[in-house]
């Protein structure tokens, strides 16, 4: 993990911290009440680079989401404002307006106020990875998630961690990258841009439940297929930012992958670094304990 540090011990500690964050995530929505999903069929194999997937789910993934509730929670409200600020194609420079810079800041201000983020901040300060001063910490978060960088060598500053992970982007109009956030998935699905193709599972014993908070999904977005994408479902934006920020800051590798058990889910959490920023980050569901019965 860190230079020569035993990954098992790091995992024990990380597991503990991430479960603390999970317990503090009071803005997580309740499945069956605040939202309803419909998993339908198990998705099939899609060859890398192919944009054809058999549709094993005729209906949308999200049957219902209480948008009033979403918009009444400050962190979600600011988060939703950010989703329309990005140019989907890599290689196309992002034009960031003053309003958008302000929206980025408001989002960071709002998440830093939550117990989830306060807990993450304390932990990072204790590990010597973050400044204890809140203002400096916000700047650090800004650099990790919102600083623009070149993802496509030929183009301008076309991407940032937030765009990739939460909003999604396309590469050469041939492949979907990112889009691991459930709120964005729901909104894109509602607008007819996303077509959910089914859940991904290793075998029939591995069938997910409709109240699971982590899923592996197959879907198409504006005609391009994502063969499998891991997503948290129903969790708050601050929870995802906190979790991935911790993993990003606790390692200097280009790619970090840790296996942790959060609540009842065995997850592999993956973070790619792009200089001082996040390239991408996502969860992969390995198993959920109620299925091992």
Tab-separated table of C-alpha atoms in Angstrom:
chain	number	residue	atom	x	y	z
A	1	UNK	CA	0.000	0.000	0.000
A	2	UNK	CA	2.365	2.646	1.258
A	3	UNK	CA	6.045	1.822	0.789
A	4	UNK	CA	6.316	-1.754	1.962
A	5	UNK	CA	3.342	-1.486	4.286
A	6	UNK	CA	1.470	-4.737	4.680
A	7	UNK	CA	-1.676	-4.478	2.595
A	8	UNK	CA	-3.667	-6.720	4.979
A	9	UNK	CA	-3.155	-4.366	7.916
A	10	UNK	CA	-3.924	-1.397	5.695
A	11	UNK	CA	-7.108	-3.172	4.672
A	12	UNK	CA	-8.172	-3.813	8.243
A	13	UNK	CA	-7.745	-0.155	9.028
A	14	UNK	CA	-9.367	1.009	5.803
A	15	UNK	CA	-12.262	-1.364	6.362
A	16	UNK	CA	-12.793	0.199	9.750
A	17	UNK	CA	-12.707	3.764	8.434
A	18	UNK	CA	-14.934	3.043	5.446
A	19	UNK	CA	-17.509	1.378	7.690
A	20	UNK	CA	-17.457	4.439	9.912
A	21	UNK	CA	-18.196	6.542	6.825
A	22	UNK	CA	-20.970	4.111	5.870
A	23	UNK	CA	-22.579	4.478	9.288
A	24	UNK	CA	-22.308	8.268	9.144
A	25	UNK	CA	-23.915	8.486	5.703
A	26	UNK	CA	-27.279	9.813	6.852
A	27	UNK	CA	-27.978	11.197	3.357
A	28	UNK	CA	-27.994	7.688	1.896
A	29	UNK	CA	-31.417	6.969	0.447
A	30	UNK	CA	-33.518	4.002	1.503
A	31	UNK	CA	-34.231	1.380	-1.162
A	32	UNK	CA	-37.920	0.598	-1.595
A	33	UNK	CA	-38.870	3.938	-0.050
A	34	UNK	CA	-36.821	6.791	-1.514
A	35	UNK	CA	-36.143	4.892	-4.720
A	36	UNK	CA	-37.065	1.601	-6.351
A	37	UNK	CA	-34.888	-0.302	-8.799
A	38	UNK	CA	-35.788	-3.150	-11.100
A	39	UNK	CA	-32.859	-5.494	-11.764
A	40	UNK	CA	-34.548	-7.728	-14.366
A	41	UNK	CA	-32.215	-10.048	-16.312
A	42	UNK	CA	-28.585	-11.001	-16.013
A	43	UNK	CA	-26.536	-9.293	-18.746
A	44	UNK	CA	-24.509	-11.291	-21.214
A	45	UNK	CA	-20.966	-10.996	-22.511
A	46	UNK	CA	-19.998	-8.002	-24.620
A	47	UNK	CA	-16.703	-8.093	-26.483
A	48	UNK	CA	-14.393	-5.187	-25.676
A	49	UNK	CA	-14.963	-2.442	-28.225
A	50	UNK	CA	-18.290	-3.835	-29.408
A	51	UNK	CA	-21.322	-1.590	-29.102
A	52	UNK	CA	-23.919	-4.310	-29.271
A	53	UNK	CA	-25.426	-5.790	-26.123
A	54	UNK	CA	-28.481	-8.027	-25.882
A	55	UNK	CA	-31.021	-6.216	-23.764
A	56	UNK	CA	-31.887	-8.355	-20.742
A	57	UNK	CA	-33.842	-5.536	-19.138
A	58	UNK	CA	-36.780	-4.085	-21.029
A	59	UNK	CA	-37.641	-1.579	-18.320
A	60	UNK	CA	-35.343	1.056	-16.812
A	61	UNK	CA	-33.152	0.240	-13.801
A	62	UNK	CA	-34.813	3.025	-11.794
A	63	UNK	CA	-38.542	2.530	-11.421
A	64	UNK	CA	-38.861	5.452	-9.032
A	65	UNK	CA	-36.667	8.075	-7.392
A	66	UNK	CA	-37.973	10.673	-4.961
A	67	UNK	CA	-36.499	13.694	-6.715
A	68	UNK	CA	-38.073	16.108	-4.252
A	69	UNK	CA	-36.131	14.434	-1.491
A	70	UNK	CA	-32.940	14.432	-3.577
A	71	UNK	CA	-33.199	18.124	-4.308
A	72	UNK	CA	-34.015	18.935	-0.697
A	73	UNK	CA	-30.653	17.538	0.488
A	74	UNK	CA	-28.003	20.180	-0.015
A	75	UNK	CA	-25.151	17.939	-1.168
A	76	UNK	CA	-27.313	16.219	-3.815
A	77	UNK	CA	-28.755	19.547	-4.978
A	78	UNK	CA	-25.245	20.958	-5.577
A	79	UNK	CA	-24.123	17.673	-7.089
A	80	UNK	CA	-26.976	17.686	-9.621
A	81	UNK	CA	-26.046	21.259	-10.621
A	82	UNK	CA	-22.590	20.017	-11.586
A	83	UNK	CA	-23.750	17.240	-13.871
A	84	UNK	CA	-24.560	19.481	-16.829
A	85	UNK	CA	-21.254	21.345	-16.820
A	86	UNK	CA	-19.196	18.956	-18.907
A	87	UNK	CA	-18.339	18.293	-22.512
A	88	UNK	CA	-18.785	14.567	-22.988
A	89	UNK	CA	-16.009	13.924	-25.505
A	90	UNK	CA	-12.402	13.626	-24.390
A	91	UNK	CA	-10.129	15.780	-26.527
A	92	UNK	CA	-12.664	18.617	-26.475
A	93	UNK	CA	-11.497	21.345	-24.118
A	94	UNK	CA	-13.766	22.074	-21.213
A	95	UNK	CA	-14.824	25.704	-20.993
A	96	UNK	CA	-15.264	26.412	-17.345
A	97	UNK	CA	-17.383	29.455	-16.645
A	98	UNK	CA	-17.272	31.477	-13.434
A	99	UNK	CA	-20.696	30.101	-12.552
A	100	UNK	CA	-19.369	26.591	-12.884
A	101	UNK	CA	-16.330	27.339	-10.732
A	102	UNK	CA	-18.741	28.664	-8.160
A	103	UNK	CA	-20.870	25.495	-8.420
A	104	UNK	CA	-17.764	23.355	-7.867
A	105	UNK	CA	-16.949	25.361	-4.744
A	106	UNK	CA	-20.494	25.206	-3.405
A	107	UNK	CA	-20.457	21.437	-3.822
A	108	UNK	CA	-17.182	21.114	-1.926
A	109	UNK	CA	-18.390	23.546	0.762
A	110	UNK	CA	-21.545	21.492	1.253
A	111	UNK	CA	-19.841	18.092	1.475
A	112	UNK	CA	-17.166	19.336	3.891
A	113	UNK	CA	-19.988	20.204	6.316
A	114	UNK	CA	-21.216	16.579	6.482
A	115	UNK	CA	-20.237	14.095	9.194
A	116	UNK	CA	-19.019	11.707	6.494
A	117	UNK	CA	-16.482	14.226	5.219
A	118	UNK	CA	-15.496	15.430	8.694
A	119	UNK	CA	-14.676	11.845	9.610
A	120	UNK	CA	-12.655	11.340	6.401
A	121	UNK	CA	-10.819	14.612	6.996
A	122	UNK	CA	-9.883	13.652	10.571
A	123	UNK	CA	-8.557	10.327	9.387
A	124	UNK	CA	-6.496	11.915	6.592
A	125	UNK	CA	-5.055	14.506	8.959
A	126	UNK	CA	-4.106	11.735	11.376
A	127	UNK	CA	-2.371	9.883	8.541
A	128	UNK	CA	-0.472	13.036	7.541
A	129	UNK	CA	-2.156	13.133	4.121
A	130	UNK	CA	-4.330	16.237	4.471
A	131	UNK	CA	-3.922	19.695	6.005
A	132	UNK	CA	-5.970	20.151	9.181
A	133	UNK	CA	-7.049	23.625	8.066
A	134	UNK	CA	-10.491	23.281	6.432
A	135	UNK	CA	-9.771	25.885	3.788
A	136	UNK	CA	-6.586	24.073	2.737
A	137	UNK	CA	-8.434	20.744	2.804
A	138	UNK	CA	-11.073	22.155	0.447
A	139	UNK	CA	-8.335	23.256	-1.920
A	140	UNK	CA	-6.872	19.749	-1.807
A	141	UNK	CA	-10.291	18.240	-2.631
A	142	UNK	CA	-10.692	20.742	-5.444
A	143	UNK	CA	-7.361	19.721	-6.992
A	144	UNK	CA	-8.113	16.026	-6.697
A	145	UNK	CA	-11.595	16.200	-8.225
A	146	UNK	CA	-11.963	19.395	-10.287
A	147	UNK	CA	-8.569	20.332	-11.653
A	148	UNK	CA	-8.687	19.979	-15.422
A	149	UNK	CA	-6.090	17.849	-17.188
A	150	UNK	CA	-5.408	16.317	-20.595
A	151	UNK	CA	-6.881	12.848	-20.833
A	152	UNK	CA	-6.537	12.777	-24.602
A	153	UNK	CA	-2.995	13.756	-25.617
A	154	UNK	CA	-4.035	15.558	-28.760
A	155	UNK	CA	-6.598	17.817	-27.134
A	156	UNK	CA	-6.863	20.578	-24.593
A	157	UNK	CA	-7.615	20.285	-20.896
A	158	UNK	CA	-10.541	18.012	-21.517
A	159	UNK	CA	-11.224	16.148	-18.325
A	160	UNK	CA	-11.178	16.014	-14.564
A	161	UNK	CA	-11.743	13.342	-11.929
A	162	UNK	CA	-15.241	14.490	-11.120
A	163	UNK	CA	-16.308	14.455	-14.753
A	164	UNK	CA	-14.915	11.018	-15.376
A	165	UNK	CA	-16.183	9.264	-12.281
A	166	UNK	CA	-19.530	10.909	-11.730
A	167	UNK	CA	-20.600	12.285	-15.098
A	168	UNK	CA	-18.994	9.916	-17.596
A	169	UNK	CA	-17.315	10.733	-20.900
A	170	UNK	CA	-16.646	9.060	-24.213
A	171	UNK	CA	-13.343	8.286	-25.835
A	172	UNK	CA	-13.092	8.928	-29.589
A	173	UNK	CA	-16.891	8.474	-29.580
A	174	UNK	CA	-16.249	4.743	-29.360
A	175	UNK	CA	-16.111	3.814	-25.755
A	176	UNK	CA	-17.764	4.939	-22.543
A	177	UNK	CA	-15.493	5.907	-19.730
A	178	UNK	CA	-16.511	6.430	-16.153
A	179	UNK	CA	-20.155	7.174	-15.360
A	180	UNK	CA	-20.177	5.312	-12.070
A	181	UNK	CA	-22.677	7.475	-10.245
A	182	UNK	CA	-26.266	6.384	-9.660
A	183	UNK	CA	-27.805	9.895	-9.679
A	184	UNK	CA	-26.278	10.629	-13.073
A	185	UNK	CA	-27.346	7.165	-14.276
A	186	UNK	CA	-30.910	7.821	-13.155
A	187	UNK	CA	-31.075	11.295	-14.747
A	188	UNK	CA	-29.539	10.072	-18.010
A	189	UNK	CA	-31.943	7.131	-18.051
A	190	UNK	CA	-34.885	9.454	-17.425
A	191	UNK	CA	-33.806	11.601	-20.403
A	192	UNK	CA	-33.538	8.518	-22.609
A	193	UNK	CA	-29.733	8.640	-22.959
A	194	UNK	CA	-29.002	5.545	-20.879
A	195	UNK	CA	-30.429	2.106	-21.615
A	196	UNK	CA	-29.920	-0.405	-18.812
A	197	UNK	CA	-29.137	-3.873	-20.251
A	198	UNK	CA	-29.099	-5.968	-17.076
A	199	UNK	CA	-26.939	-6.709	-14.047
A	200	UNK	CA	-23.580	-8.466	-14.261
A	201	UNK	CA	-23.051	-11.528	-12.099
A	202	UNK	CA	-20.627	-14.415	-12.230
A	203	UNK	CA	-23.333	-17.098	-11.996
A	204	UNK	CA	-26.949	-17.609	-11.022
A	205	UNK	CA	-26.108	-17.963	-7.332
A	206	UNK	CA	-24.715	-14.475	-7.462
A	207	UNK	CA	-28.021	-12.703	-8.159
A	208	UNK	CA	-28.209	-9.235	-6.618
A	209	UNK	CA	-31.133	-7.883	-4.589
A	210	UNK	CA	-33.112	-4.720	-5.222
A	211	UNK	CA	-31.995	-3.265	-1.904
A	212	UNK	CA	-28.283	-3.777	-2.629
A	213	UNK	CA	-26.224	-0.602	-2.392
A	214	UNK	CA	-23.523	-1.810	-4.809
A	215	UNK	CA	-24.155	-3.290	-8.255
A	216	UNK	CA	-22.258	-4.276	-11.380
A	217	UNK	CA	-24.277	-3.001	-14.350
A	218	UNK	CA	-24.269	-3.271	-18.112
A	219	UNK	CA	-25.749	-0.364	-20.052
A	220	UNK	CA	-25.525	1.770	-23.140
A	221	UNK	CA	-25.124	5.540	-23.043
A	222	UNK	CA	-25.897	7.552	-26.151
A	223	UNK	CA	-25.444	4.398	-28.221
A	224	UNK	CA	-22.148	3.244	-26.716
A	225	UNK	CA	-22.047	0.128	-24.545
A	226	UNK	CA	-20.407	-0.208	-21.146
A	227	UNK	CA	-19.943	-3.998	-20.759
A	228	UNK	CA	-19.708	-3.718	-16.975
A	229	UNK	CA	-19.619	-0.759	-14.629
A	230	UNK	CA	-19.598	-0.905	-10.855
A	231	UNK	CA	-21.761	1.604	-9.007
A	232	UNK	CA	-22.869	2.412	-5.530
A	233	UNK	CA	-26.650	2.829	-5.486
A	234	UNK	CA	-28.468	5.233	-3.172
A	235	UNK	CA	-25.340	6.462	-1.370
A	236	UNK	CA	-24.672	10.175	-1.022
A	237	UNK	CA	-22.157	12.023	-3.196
A	238	UNK	CA	-20.147	12.901	-0.079
A	239	UNK	CA	-19.764	9.208	0.759
A	240	UNK	CA	-18.260	8.440	-2.657
A	241	UNK	CA	-16.002	11.488	-2.616
A	242	UNK	CA	-14.782	10.656	0.908
A	243	UNK	CA	-14.123	7.006	0.154
A	244	UNK	CA	-12.223	7.551	-3.081
A	245	UNK	CA	-10.302	10.547	-1.723
A	246	UNK	CA	-8.982	8.398	1.130
A	247	UNK	CA	-7.856	5.624	-1.203
A	248	UNK	CA	-6.309	8.137	-3.594
A	249	UNK	CA	-4.321	9.897	-0.856
A	250	UNK	CA	-3.178	6.725	0.886
A	251	UNK	CA	-1.227	5.510	-2.126
A	252	UNK	CA	1.190	6.940	-4.679
A	253	UNK	CA	0.692	4.238	-7.306
A	254	UNK	CA	-0.711	4.897	-10.737
A	255	UNK	CA	-3.408	2.323	-9.914
A	256	UNK	CA	-4.533	1.309	-6.458
A	257	UNK	CA	-6.907	-1.506	-5.750
A	258	UNK	CA	-8.038	-2.509	-2.269
A	259	UNK	CA	-10.398	-5.212	-1.144
A	260	UNK	CA	-12.578	-4.188	1.790
A	261	UNK	CA	-15.800	-5.252	3.393
A	262	UNK	CA	-18.161	-2.294	3.704
A	263	UNK	CA	-21.433	-3.083	5.455
A	264	UNK	CA	-22.336	-6.480	3.938
A	265	UNK	CA	-20.436	-6.007	0.669
A	266	UNK	CA	-17.062	-7.411	-0.285
A	267	UNK	CA	-15.748	-4.771	-2.646
A	268	UNK	CA	-12.719	-4.081	-4.697
A	269	UNK	CA	-12.209	-0.317	-4.736
A	270	UNK	CA	-10.134	0.883	-7.657
A	271	UNK	CA	-8.531	4.297	-8.070
A	272	UNK	CA	-6.379	5.499	-10.954
A	273	UNK	CA	-4.176	8.535	-10.463
A	274	UNK	CA	-3.669	11.243	-13.051
A	275	UNK	CA	-0.862	13.351	-11.600
A	276	UNK	CA	-2.246	15.066	-8.520
A	277	UNK	CA	-5.804	14.263	-9.516
A	278	UNK	CA	-8.088	11.263	-9.790
A	279	UNK	CA	-8.133	9.641	-13.221
A	280	UNK	CA	-10.974	7.308	-12.356
A	281	UNK	CA	-12.363	5.409	-9.387
A	282	UNK	CA	-15.085	2.813	-8.969
A	283	UNK	CA	-16.277	-0.080	-6.836
A	284	UNK	CA	-16.394	-3.668	-8.073
A	285	UNK	CA	-18.830	-5.844	-6.164
A	286	UNK	CA	-17.154	-9.151	-5.297
A	287	UNK	CA	-19.950	-10.563	-3.149
A	288	UNK	CA	-22.711	-9.626	-0.768
A	289	UNK	CA	-22.926	-11.725	2.384
A	290	UNK	CA	-26.619	-12.566	2.287
A	291	UNK	CA	-25.919	-14.487	-0.912
A	292	UNK	CA	-23.429	-16.784	0.736
A	293	UNK	CA	-26.121	-18.377	2.897
